[in-house]
Amino acid sequence: MLVLAAVPDVQFHKLRRTASGRFSVVQTLTWDDVLTVIRGRPVELAVVDPLLSGDARSQEIERLRVLFPSLPLILYTTLTPRTAGVLLALGQRGIQHVVFANYDDHPTRLREVLSHEEARSSSRQLLDQLAARVLYAHRLLQDPGFTIEDVATRLGYAQTKTLQLHARAYLGLTAGEMRLSLSPDDALARVAQRFLTPASARASVS
């Protein structure tokens, strides 16, 4: 897993020692470089300090949340009167993990936080792969020459029943039902609604 560390040198070296042998860590020292690295490299986790530019600011981190909502963020900063209000504002925007330099950033704590986010990232990747598989199955089922069993075999399912379970989980329909009643756009919209829309947004809509 590639970790972006938008933090000063002292925090970066602690992260790198903690991650040695398990995670790759790349440091950036400006917010412009943060955007460049995220866009150009397969970053799966960003560890950021609101004090990166010298002043305690939330705007750049909030911008990351808007531009890259699927990228997990961890705040790694110093607890001071300057950062308290920024941390509160970012917490209200859904950033849950905070590590305080020289307080709880011992190797065990840092390793726990990184490992937790790695597990979440792996789970999300699995969900994404399954969603793509179901959408591909739906596309194949639009061809009348394929049976449901043909599609299950083609996608590597050992049993047709497993495809049916995934179709229900992701689209709310059996494979036969999604073949007859769901357009490609509708299928994509259902997957996005179920798995890409935040839970709070889904609750407000329902």
PDB file of C-alpha atoms in Angstrom, residues 1 3 23 44-47 70-74 96-97 110-125:
ATOM      1  CA  MET A   1       0.000   0.000   0.000  1.00  0.00           C
ATOM      2  CA  VAL A   3       0.927   6.016   1.795  1.00  0.00           C
ATOM      3  CA  PHE A  23       3.956   0.089   3.427  1.00  0.00           C
ATOM      4  CA  GLU A  44      -4.294   4.409  -1.135  1.00  0.00           C
ATOM      5  CA  LEU A  45      -3.988   6.416   2.086  1.00  0.00           C
ATOM      6  CA  ALA A  46      -3.025  10.021   2.882  1.00  0.00           C
ATOM      7  CA  VAL A  47      -1.576  11.099   6.213  1.00  0.00           C
ATOM      8  CA  SER A  70     -12.671   7.564  -1.696  1.00  0.00           C
ATOM      9  CA  LEU A  71      -9.164   8.310  -0.378  1.00  0.00           C
ATOM     10  CA  PRO A  72      -8.864   7.635   3.375  1.00  0.00           C
ATOM     11  CA  LEU A  73      -7.323  10.497   5.352  1.00  0.00           C
ATOM     12  CA  ILE A  74      -5.504  10.423   8.690  1.00  0.00           C
ATOM     13  CA  GLN A  96     -12.153  10.176  12.249  1.00  0.00           C
ATOM     14  CA  HIS A  97      -8.512   9.233  12.754  1.00  0.00           C
ATOM     15  CA  LEU A 110       0.932   4.355  14.196  1.00  0.00           C
ATOM     16  CA  ARG A 111       1.036   0.723  13.072  1.00  0.00           C
ATOM     17  CA  GLU A 112      -2.499   0.121  14.348  1.00  0.00           C
ATOM     18  CA  VAL A 113      -3.879   3.137  12.472  1.00  0.00           C
ATOM     19  CA  LEU A 114      -2.133   2.224   9.219  1.00  0.00           C
ATOM     20  CA  SER A 115      -3.188  -1.432   9.488  1.00  0.00           C
ATOM     21  CA  HIS A 116      -6.798  -0.440  10.131  1.00  0.00           C
ATOM     22  CA  GLU A 117      -6.901   1.711   7.014  1.00  0.00           C
ATOM     23  CA  GLU A 118      -5.137  -0.995   5.000  1.00  0.00           C
ATOM     24  CA  ALA A 119      -7.872  -3.462   5.977  1.00  0.00           C
ATOM     25  CA  ARG A 120     -10.580  -0.977   4.993  1.00  0.00           C
ATOM     26  CA  SER A 121      -8.853  -0.340   1.673  1.00  0.00           C
ATOM     27  CA  SER A 122      -8.632  -4.068   0.939  1.00  0.00           C
ATOM     28  CA  SER A 123     -12.307  -4.536   1.750  1.00  0.00           C
ATOM     29  CA  ARG A 124     -13.257  -1.653  -0.541  1.00  0.00           C
ATOM     30  CA  GLN A 125     -11.139  -3.062  -3.367  1.00  0.00           C
TER      31      GLN A 125
END
